[in-house]
mmCIF file of C-alpha atoms in Angstrom:
data_model
loop_
_atom_site.group_PDB
_atom_site.id
_atom_site.type_symbol
_atom_site.label_atom_id
_atom_site.label_comp_id
_atom_site.label_asym_id
_atom_site.label_seq_id
_atom_site.Cartn_x
_atom_site.Cartn_y
_atom_site.Cartn_z
ATOM 1 C CA UNK A 9 2.140 21.842 -31.555
ATOM 2 C CA UNK A 10 2.853 21.076 -27.874
ATOM 3 C CA UNK A 11 -0.826 20.695 -26.949
ATOM 4 C CA UNK A 12 -1.346 18.138 -29.714
ATOM 5 C CA UNK A 13 1.693 16.203 -28.476
ATOM 6 C CA UNK A 14 0.347 16.181 -24.913
ATOM 7 C CA UNK A 15 -3.111 15.051 -26.028
ATOM 8 C CA UNK A 16 -1.608 12.086 -27.892
ATOM 9 C CA UNK A 17 0.755 11.343 -24.999
ATOM 10 C CA UNK A 18 -2.123 10.989 -22.520
ATOM 11 C CA UNK A 19 -4.627 9.531 -24.997
ATOM 12 C CA UNK A 20 -4.683 6.038 -23.440
ATOM 13 C CA UNK A 21 -5.314 7.559 -20.042
ATOM 14 C CA UNK A 22 -8.069 9.745 -21.456
ATOM 15 C CA UNK A 23 -9.721 6.719 -23.039
ATOM 16 C CA UNK A 24 -9.731 5.067 -19.616
ATOM 17 C CA UNK A 25 -10.693 8.048 -17.456
ATOM 18 C CA UNK A 26 -12.894 9.933 -19.929
ATOM 19 C CA UNK A 27 -12.359 13.457 -21.216
ATOM 20 C CA UNK A 28 -13.684 15.178 -18.088
ATOM 21 C CA UNK A 29 -11.760 12.828 -15.807
ATOM 22 C CA UNK A 30 -8.502 13.462 -17.650
ATOM 23 C CA UNK A 31 -9.046 17.224 -17.560
ATOM 24 C CA UNK A 32 -9.716 17.075 -13.807
ATOM 25 C CA UNK A 33 -6.494 15.140 -13.362
ATOM 26 C CA UNK A 34 -4.467 17.574 -15.463
ATOM 27 C CA UNK A 35 -5.818 20.566 -13.562
ATOM 28 C CA UNK A 36 -5.078 19.079 -10.138
ATOM 29 C CA UNK A 37 -2.235 20.190 -7.882
ATOM 30 C CA UNK A 38 -0.610 17.304 -5.978
ATOM 31 C CA UNK A 39 2.075 17.385 -3.290
ATOM 32 C CA UNK A 40 4.284 14.330 -2.732
ATOM 33 C CA UNK A 41 6.255 14.466 0.510
ATOM 34 C CA UNK A 42 9.216 12.092 0.490
ATOM 35 C CA UNK A 43 10.532 11.100 -2.949
ATOM 36 C CA UNK A 44 12.693 8.113 -2.124
ATOM 37 C CA UNK A 45 11.663 4.607 -3.119
ATOM 38 C CA UNK A 46 7.890 4.993 -2.648
ATOM 39 C CA UNK A 47 7.446 8.676 -3.447
ATOM 40 C CA UNK A 48 9.597 8.760 -6.589
ATOM 41 C CA UNK A 49 7.515 6.016 -8.199
ATOM 42 C CA UNK A 50 4.287 7.739 -7.197
ATOM 43 C CA UNK A 51 5.319 11.204 -8.452
ATOM 44 C CA UNK A 52 6.784 9.733 -11.639
ATOM 45 C CA UNK A 53 3.491 8.122 -12.621
ATOM 46 C CA UNK A 54 1.374 11.086 -11.583
ATOM 47 C CA UNK A 55 3.369 13.089 -14.134
ATOM 48 C CA UNK A 56 3.040 10.342 -16.772
ATOM 49 C CA UNK A 57 -0.714 10.278 -16.196
ATOM 50 C CA UNK A 58 -0.974 13.991 -16.968
ATOM 51 C CA UNK A 59 -0.830 15.888 -13.663
ATOM 52 C CA UNK A 60 0.521 19.312 -14.634
ATOM 53 C CA UNK A 61 1.358 20.717 -11.181
ATOM 54 C CA UNK A 62 3.476 18.722 -8.767
ATOM 55 C CA UNK A 63 5.324 19.760 -5.651
ATOM 56 C CA UNK A 64 7.929 17.296 -4.392
ATOM 57 C CA UNK A 65 9.404 17.644 -0.915
ATOM 58 C CA UNK A 66 12.493 15.802 0.353
ATOM 59 C CA UNK A 67 15.621 16.952 2.188
ATOM 60 C CA UNK A 68 17.787 14.003 1.123
ATOM 61 C CA UNK A 69 20.283 13.412 -1.684
ATOM 62 C CA UNK A 70 20.557 10.442 -4.024
ATOM 63 C CA UNK A 71 23.044 7.811 -2.819
ATOM 64 C CA UNK A 72 24.399 4.715 -4.523
ATOM 65 C CA UNK A 73 22.457 2.500 -2.124
ATOM 66 C CA UNK A 74 19.172 4.216 -3.037
ATOM 67 C CA UNK A 75 19.478 3.213 -6.706
ATOM 68 C CA UNK A 76 17.971 -0.209 -5.962
ATOM 69 C CA UNK A 77 14.572 1.409 -5.370
ATOM 70 C CA UNK A 78 14.462 4.983 -6.709
ATOM 71 C CA UNK A 79 12.223 5.295 -9.771
ATOM 72 C CA UNK A 80 14.431 7.444 -11.981
ATOM 73 C CA UNK A 81 17.818 8.279 -10.396
ATOM 74 C CA UNK A 82 21.045 7.047 -11.982
ATOM 75 C CA UNK A 83 24.698 7.106 -10.973
ATOM 76 C CA UNK A 84 25.026 10.571 -12.455
ATOM 77 C CA UNK A 85 22.493 11.798 -9.873
ATOM 78 C CA UNK A 86 24.404 10.542 -6.820
ATOM 79 C CA UNK A 87 25.027 13.444 -4.439
ATOM 80 C CA UNK A 88 22.264 15.623 -5.891
ATOM 81 C CA UNK A 89 18.876 16.285 -4.257
ATOM 82 C CA UNK A 90 16.284 13.582 -4.886
ATOM 83 C CA UNK A 91 13.783 16.295 -5.771
ATOM 84 C CA UNK A 92 16.052 17.715 -8.490
ATOM 85 C CA UNK A 93 16.824 14.271 -9.949
ATOM 86 C CA UNK A 94 13.110 13.525 -10.158
ATOM 87 C CA UNK A 95 12.266 16.900 -11.715
ATOM 88 C CA UNK A 96 14.983 16.511 -14.380
ATOM 89 C CA UNK A 97 13.661 13.115 -15.377
ATOM 90 C CA UNK A 98 10.024 14.243 -15.478
ATOM 91 C CA UNK A 99 10.968 17.201 -17.687
ATOM 92 C CA UNK A 100 12.356 14.800 -20.301
ATOM 93 C CA UNK A 101 8.990 13.136 -20.944
ATOM 94 C CA UNK A 102 6.546 15.748 -19.592
ATOM 95 C CA UNK A 103 7.889 19.280 -20.149
ATOM 96 C CA UNK A 104 4.322 20.519 -19.616
ATOM 97 C CA UNK A 105 4.432 19.357 -15.965
ATOM 98 C CA UNK A 106 5.505 22.070 -13.535
ATOM 99 C CA UNK A 107 7.547 20.448 -10.772
ATOM 100 C CA UNK A 108 8.092 22.620 -7.711
ATOM 101 C CA UNK A 109 11.154 21.177 -5.924
ATOM 102 C CA UNK A 110 11.463 21.736 -2.179
ATOM 103 C CA UNK A 111 14.783 20.245 -1.065
ATOM 104 C CA UNK A 112 14.074 20.446 2.647
ATOM 105 C CA UNK A 113 12.716 18.361 5.479
ATOM 106 C CA UNK A 114 9.019 18.513 6.242
ATOM 107 C CA UNK A 115 8.557 19.887 9.760
ATOM 108 C CA UNK A 116 5.730 21.259 11.845
ATOM 109 C CA UNK A 117 7.195 24.750 11.475
ATOM 110 C CA UNK A 118 7.390 24.517 7.673
ATOM 111 C CA UNK A 119 4.106 22.653 7.138
ATOM 112 C CA UNK A 120 1.957 25.631 6.114
ATOM 113 C CA UNK A 121 4.505 26.823 3.531
ATOM 114 C CA UNK A 122 5.216 23.391 2.097
ATOM 115 C CA UNK A 123 1.520 22.589 1.696
ATOM 116 C CA UNK A 124 0.321 26.037 0.611
ATOM 117 C CA UNK A 125 -1.641 26.397 -2.620
ATOM 118 C CA UNK A 126 -4.683 24.251 -1.742
ATOM 119 C CA UNK A 127 -3.446 20.881 -3.020
ATOM 120 C CA UNK A 128 -6.094 18.487 -4.296
ATOM 121 C CA UNK A 129 -4.108 15.652 -2.718
ATOM 122 C CA UNK A 130 -1.129 15.208 -0.425
ATOM 123 C CA UNK A 131 0.745 11.927 -0.749
ATOM 124 C CA UNK A 132 2.733 10.986 2.357
ATOM 125 C CA UNK A 133 5.785 8.876 1.546
ATOM 126 C CA UNK A 134 7.898 9.887 4.558
ATOM 127 C CA UNK A 135 9.830 7.095 6.296
ATOM 128 C CA UNK A 136 10.624 8.953 9.544
ATOM 129 C CA UNK A 137 8.027 8.706 12.306
ATOM 130 C CA UNK A 138 8.340 12.194 13.818
ATOM 131 C CA UNK A 139 8.067 14.077 10.532
ATOM 132 C CA UNK A 140 5.302 11.742 9.372
ATOM 133 C CA UNK A 141 3.246 12.561 12.473
ATOM 134 C CA UNK A 142 3.618 16.298 11.773
ATOM 135 C CA UNK A 143 2.410 15.845 8.191
ATOM 136 C CA UNK A 144 -0.544 13.610 9.060
ATOM 137 C CA UNK A 145 -1.634 15.931 11.861
ATOM 138 C CA UNK A 146 -1.460 19.057 9.685
ATOM 139 C CA UNK A 147 -3.506 17.441 6.913
ATOM 140 C CA UNK A 148 -6.114 16.089 9.337
ATOM 141 C CA UNK A 149 -6.504 19.386 11.198
ATOM 142 C CA UNK A 150 -6.749 21.345 7.936
ATOM 143 C CA UNK A 151 -8.897 18.741 6.140
ATOM 144 C CA UNK A 152 -6.480 18.285 3.239
ATOM 145 C CA UNK A 153 -7.098 15.082 1.205
ATOM 146 C CA UNK A 154 -4.364 12.637 2.139
ATOM 147 C CA UNK A 155 -3.017 9.205 1.260
ATOM 148 C CA UNK A 156 -0.264 7.780 3.463
ATOM 149 C CA UNK A 157 2.282 5.003 2.987
ATOM 150 C CA UNK A 158 3.213 2.721 5.838
ATOM 151 C CA UNK A 159 6.412 0.641 5.951
ATOM 152 C CA UNK A 160 7.574 -0.899 2.656
ATOM 153 C CA UNK A 161 10.976 -1.971 3.977
ATOM 154 C CA UNK A 162 11.744 -5.509 5.118
ATOM 155 C CA UNK A 163 8.781 -6.892 3.129
ATOM 156 C CA UNK A 164 8.684 -8.936 -0.096
ATOM 157 C CA UNK A 165 5.174 -10.272 -0.851
ATOM 158 C CA UNK A 166 3.251 -8.052 -3.315
ATOM 159 C CA UNK A 167 0.023 -10.015 -2.719
ATOM 160 C CA UNK A 168 -0.147 -8.652 0.842
ATOM 161 C CA UNK A 169 -0.208 -4.962 -0.072
ATOM 162 C CA UNK A 170 -3.542 -3.357 0.844
ATOM 163 C CA UNK A 171 -5.464 -0.117 1.095
ATOM 164 C CA UNK A 172 -7.188 0.402 4.452
ATOM 165 C CA UNK A 173 -8.214 3.000 6.956
ATOM 166 C CA UNK A 174 -5.552 3.765 9.543
ATOM 167 C CA UNK A 175 -7.515 2.016 12.310
ATOM 168 C CA UNK A 176 -7.628 -1.265 10.377
ATOM 169 C CA UNK A 177 -3.916 -1.757 9.641
ATOM 170 C CA UNK A 178 -2.433 -5.039 10.896
ATOM 171 C CA UNK A 179 1.117 -6.457 10.998
ATOM 172 C CA UNK A 180 2.694 -3.023 10.687
ATOM 173 C CA UNK A 181 4.603 -1.836 13.777
ATOM 174 C CA UNK A 182 5.127 1.599 12.196
ATOM 175 C CA UNK A 183 1.355 2.135 11.956
ATOM 176 C CA UNK A 184 0.837 1.066 15.575
ATOM 177 C CA UNK A 185 3.470 3.503 16.826
ATOM 178 C CA UNK A 186 2.180 6.250 14.546
ATOM 179 C CA UNK A 187 -1.346 5.956 15.919
ATOM 180 C CA UNK A 188 -0.039 6.358 19.458
ATOM 181 C CA UNK A 189 2.262 9.276 18.508
ATOM 182 C CA UNK A 190 -0.458 10.993 16.506
ATOM 183 C CA UNK A 191 -2.947 10.696 19.346
ATOM 184 C CA UNK A 192 -0.444 12.325 21.724
ATOM 185 C CA UNK A 193 0.448 15.011 19.177
ATOM 186 C CA UNK A 194 -3.200 15.983 18.654
ATOM 187 C CA UNK A 195 -3.807 15.949 22.391
ATOM 188 C CA UNK A 196 -0.915 18.372 22.918
ATOM 189 C CA UNK A 197 -2.292 20.533 20.096
ATOM 190 C CA UNK A 198 -5.729 20.482 21.791
ATOM 191 C CA UNK A 199 -7.160 18.850 18.668
ATOM 192 C CA UNK A 200 -8.294 15.529 20.149
ATOM 193 C CA UNK A 201 -11.578 15.706 18.205
ATOM 194 C CA UNK A 202 -9.732 15.431 14.885
ATOM 195 C CA UNK A 203 -10.412 12.071 13.219
ATOM 196 C CA UNK A 204 -7.159 10.435 12.173
ATOM 197 C CA UNK A 205 -8.296 6.811 12.284
ATOM 198 C CA UNK A 206 -10.002 7.200 8.898
ATOM 199 C CA UNK A 207 -6.826 8.286 7.066
ATOM 200 C CA UNK A 208 -6.437 6.033 4.035
ATOM 201 C CA UNK A 209 -3.124 4.191 3.960
ATOM 202 C CA UNK A 210 -1.234 1.695 1.855
ATOM 203 C CA UNK A 211 0.443 -1.029 3.894
ATOM 204 C CA UNK A 212 1.664 -4.611 3.834
ATOM 205 C CA UNK A 213 0.118 -7.260 6.075
ATOM 206 C CA UNK A 214 3.170 -9.470 5.577
ATOM 207 C CA UNK A 215 4.891 -10.244 8.851
ATOM 208 C CA UNK A 216 8.435 -8.996 8.614
ATOM 209 C CA UNK A 217 11.278 -11.281 9.640
ATOM 210 C CA UNK A 218 13.923 -8.621 9.032
ATOM 211 C CA UNK A 219 15.255 -6.162 11.582
ATOM 212 C CA UNK A 220 17.181 -2.914 11.458
ATOM 213 C CA UNK A 221 20.824 -3.582 10.644
ATOM 214 C CA UNK A 222 23.306 -2.882 13.469
ATOM 215 C CA UNK A 223 25.555 0.138 13.344
ATOM 216 C CA UNK A 224 28.970 -0.364 11.779
ATOM 217 C CA UNK A 225 31.646 -1.426 14.265
ATOM 218 C CA UNK A 226 33.576 1.852 13.960
ATOM 219 C CA UNK A 227 30.568 3.906 15.131
ATOM 220 C CA UNK A 228 28.812 1.374 17.366
ATOM 221 C CA UNK A 229 29.999 3.104 20.530
ATOM 222 C CA UNK A 230 29.076 6.606 19.394
ATOM 223 C CA UNK A 231 26.026 8.621 20.422
ATOM 224 C CA UNK A 232 23.399 7.802 17.728
ATOM 225 C CA UNK A 233 22.131 11.394 17.814
ATOM 226 C CA UNK A 234 25.513 12.501 16.464
ATOM 227 C CA UNK A 235 25.519 10.115 13.502
ATOM 228 C CA UNK A 236 22.494 11.147 11.466
ATOM 229 C CA UNK A 237 22.413 13.709 8.679
ATOM 230 C CA UNK A 238 19.791 15.628 10.671
ATOM 231 C CA UNK A 239 18.889 15.597 14.399
ATOM 232 C CA UNK A 240 16.546 12.883 15.715
ATOM 233 C CA UNK A 241 16.519 10.990 12.409
ATOM 234 C CA UNK A 242 16.870 7.227 12.070
ATOM 235 C CA UNK A 243 20.513 6.216 11.561
ATOM 236 C CA UNK A 244 20.214 2.417 11.332
ATOM 237 C CA UNK A 245 19.470 0.804 7.977
ATOM 238 C CA UNK A 246 16.276 -1.043 7.039
ATOM 239 C CA UNK A 247 16.823 -3.895 4.536
ATOM 240 C CA UNK A 248 14.726 -3.065 1.455
ATOM 241 C CA UNK A 249 13.784 -5.208 -1.545
ATOM 242 C CA UNK A 250 13.473 -2.526 -4.218
ATOM 243 C CA UNK A 251 10.300 -3.929 -5.738
ATOM 244 C CA UNK A 252 8.188 -3.234 -2.635
ATOM 245 C CA UNK A 253 8.573 0.573 -2.517
ATOM 246 C CA UNK A 254 7.828 0.604 -6.252
ATOM 247 C CA UNK A 255 4.612 -1.377 -5.719
ATOM 248 C CA UNK A 256 3.549 0.922 -2.883
ATOM 249 C CA UNK A 257 4.255 4.016 -5.001
ATOM 250 C CA UNK A 258 2.430 2.674 -8.067
ATOM 251 C CA UNK A 259 -0.563 1.697 -5.944
ATOM 252 C CA UNK A 260 -0.693 5.177 -4.440
ATOM 253 C CA UNK A 261 -0.442 6.804 -7.864
ATOM 254 C CA UNK A 262 -3.327 4.653 -9.133
ATOM 255 C CA UNK A 263 -5.463 5.648 -6.148
ATOM 256 C CA UNK A 264 -4.753 9.374 -6.512
ATOM 257 C CA UNK A 265 -5.213 9.356 -10.311
ATOM 258 C CA UNK A 266 -8.569 7.588 -10.234
ATOM 259 C CA UNK A 267 -9.849 9.645 -7.296
ATOM 260 C CA UNK A 268 -8.949 12.950 -8.950
ATOM 261 C CA UNK A 269 -10.525 11.801 -12.215
ATOM 262 C CA UNK A 270 -13.765 10.928 -10.433
ATOM 263 C CA UNK A 271 -13.346 7.210 -11.153
ATOM 264 C CA UNK A 272 -12.294 5.772 -7.774
ATOM 265 C CA UNK A 273 -11.969 2.016 -7.402
ATOM 266 C CA UNK A 274 -13.152 0.003 -4.403
ATOM 267 C CA UNK A 275 -10.127 -1.706 -2.804
ATOM 268 C CA UNK A 276 -10.489 -5.335 -1.775
ATOM 269 C CA UNK A 277 -11.092 -5.703 1.980
ATOM 270 C CA UNK A 278 -7.880 -5.862 4.000
ATOM 271 C CA UNK A 279 -7.369 -8.703 6.502
ATOM 272 C CA UNK A 280 -8.478 -8.118 10.082
ATOM 273 C CA UNK A 281 -6.819 -9.089 13.344
ATOM 274 C CA UNK A 282 -8.571 -11.427 15.776
ATOM 275 C CA UNK A 283 -9.675 -10.001 19.140
ATOM 276 C CA UNK A 284 -7.105 -11.966 21.182
ATOM 277 C CA UNK A 285 -4.327 -10.876 18.881
ATOM 278 C CA UNK A 286 -5.448 -7.247 19.137
ATOM 279 C CA UNK A 287 -5.410 -7.407 22.957
ATOM 280 C CA UNK A 288 -1.971 -9.044 23.021
ATOM 281 C CA UNK A 289 -0.569 -6.562 20.511
ATOM 282 C CA UNK A 290 -1.969 -3.601 22.466
ATOM 283 C CA UNK A 291 -0.421 -4.820 25.713
ATOM 284 C CA UNK A 292 2.923 -5.314 24.008
ATOM 285 C CA UNK A 293 2.792 -1.820 22.506
ATOM 286 C CA UNK A 294 1.792 -0.193 25.805
ATOM 287 C CA UNK A 295 4.677 -1.928 27.564
ATOM 288 C CA UNK A 296 7.099 -0.747 24.884
ATOM 289 C CA UNK A 297 5.822 2.845 25.066
ATOM 290 C CA UNK A 298 5.895 2.991 28.899
#
């Protein structure tokens, strides 16, 4: 019967996590916000590990250029929502997994609805700073367990991928800007006492030598706010080696799986930044934000 099939399907996991650990994992409800390169790999392996209730949130559609990094999408999925493509694929190997697809952008106004149901974990794989701030703030204020991905684009070295607390991230401009934005956001929300520095994140300490690609010549003179698919969203392209989002997503899945099963691992210490470098970096950031 179906239950016997599922038990055999997850048997190697159960041998690793133990019977109670596997049951805890299967009974957990996990929300993955952003199911592009990082999030699709994470959600895919949460389902393979045995998670039976997933909610996936993403407003975007599959494009040809996203096939270099998306975990499951094929050419037949181009033009369809990333959430739907992911759910279809998961159903093929895990029909017992209930995938709640929310094909919409995460926003402050929609946060309570998109995260309702008391998730055991929220996995942040958003690549837009404004929406990411809204998600991190909501989870911190409401004490929802959270794991967040920093920038996987424009990086290539898998040996420099780390887990760390938010305050300890180095060589990641996105994290530096996020900390500043999140501090301002919480101040405006009169929630300055909320601890966001201890958010656990996955990031790369590799120094990027790649920059955002310029706009195409035919739109270079246009107002950038008119070019995006949604208002205030990044319109320039980040060069991405497809392996890096996959590594980030797999690492996040491993962390969530072992935590939910009660068998967390202790990540190796991440590199730290020297005091002079911290001071110089802070001055540079303050100048840029002024």
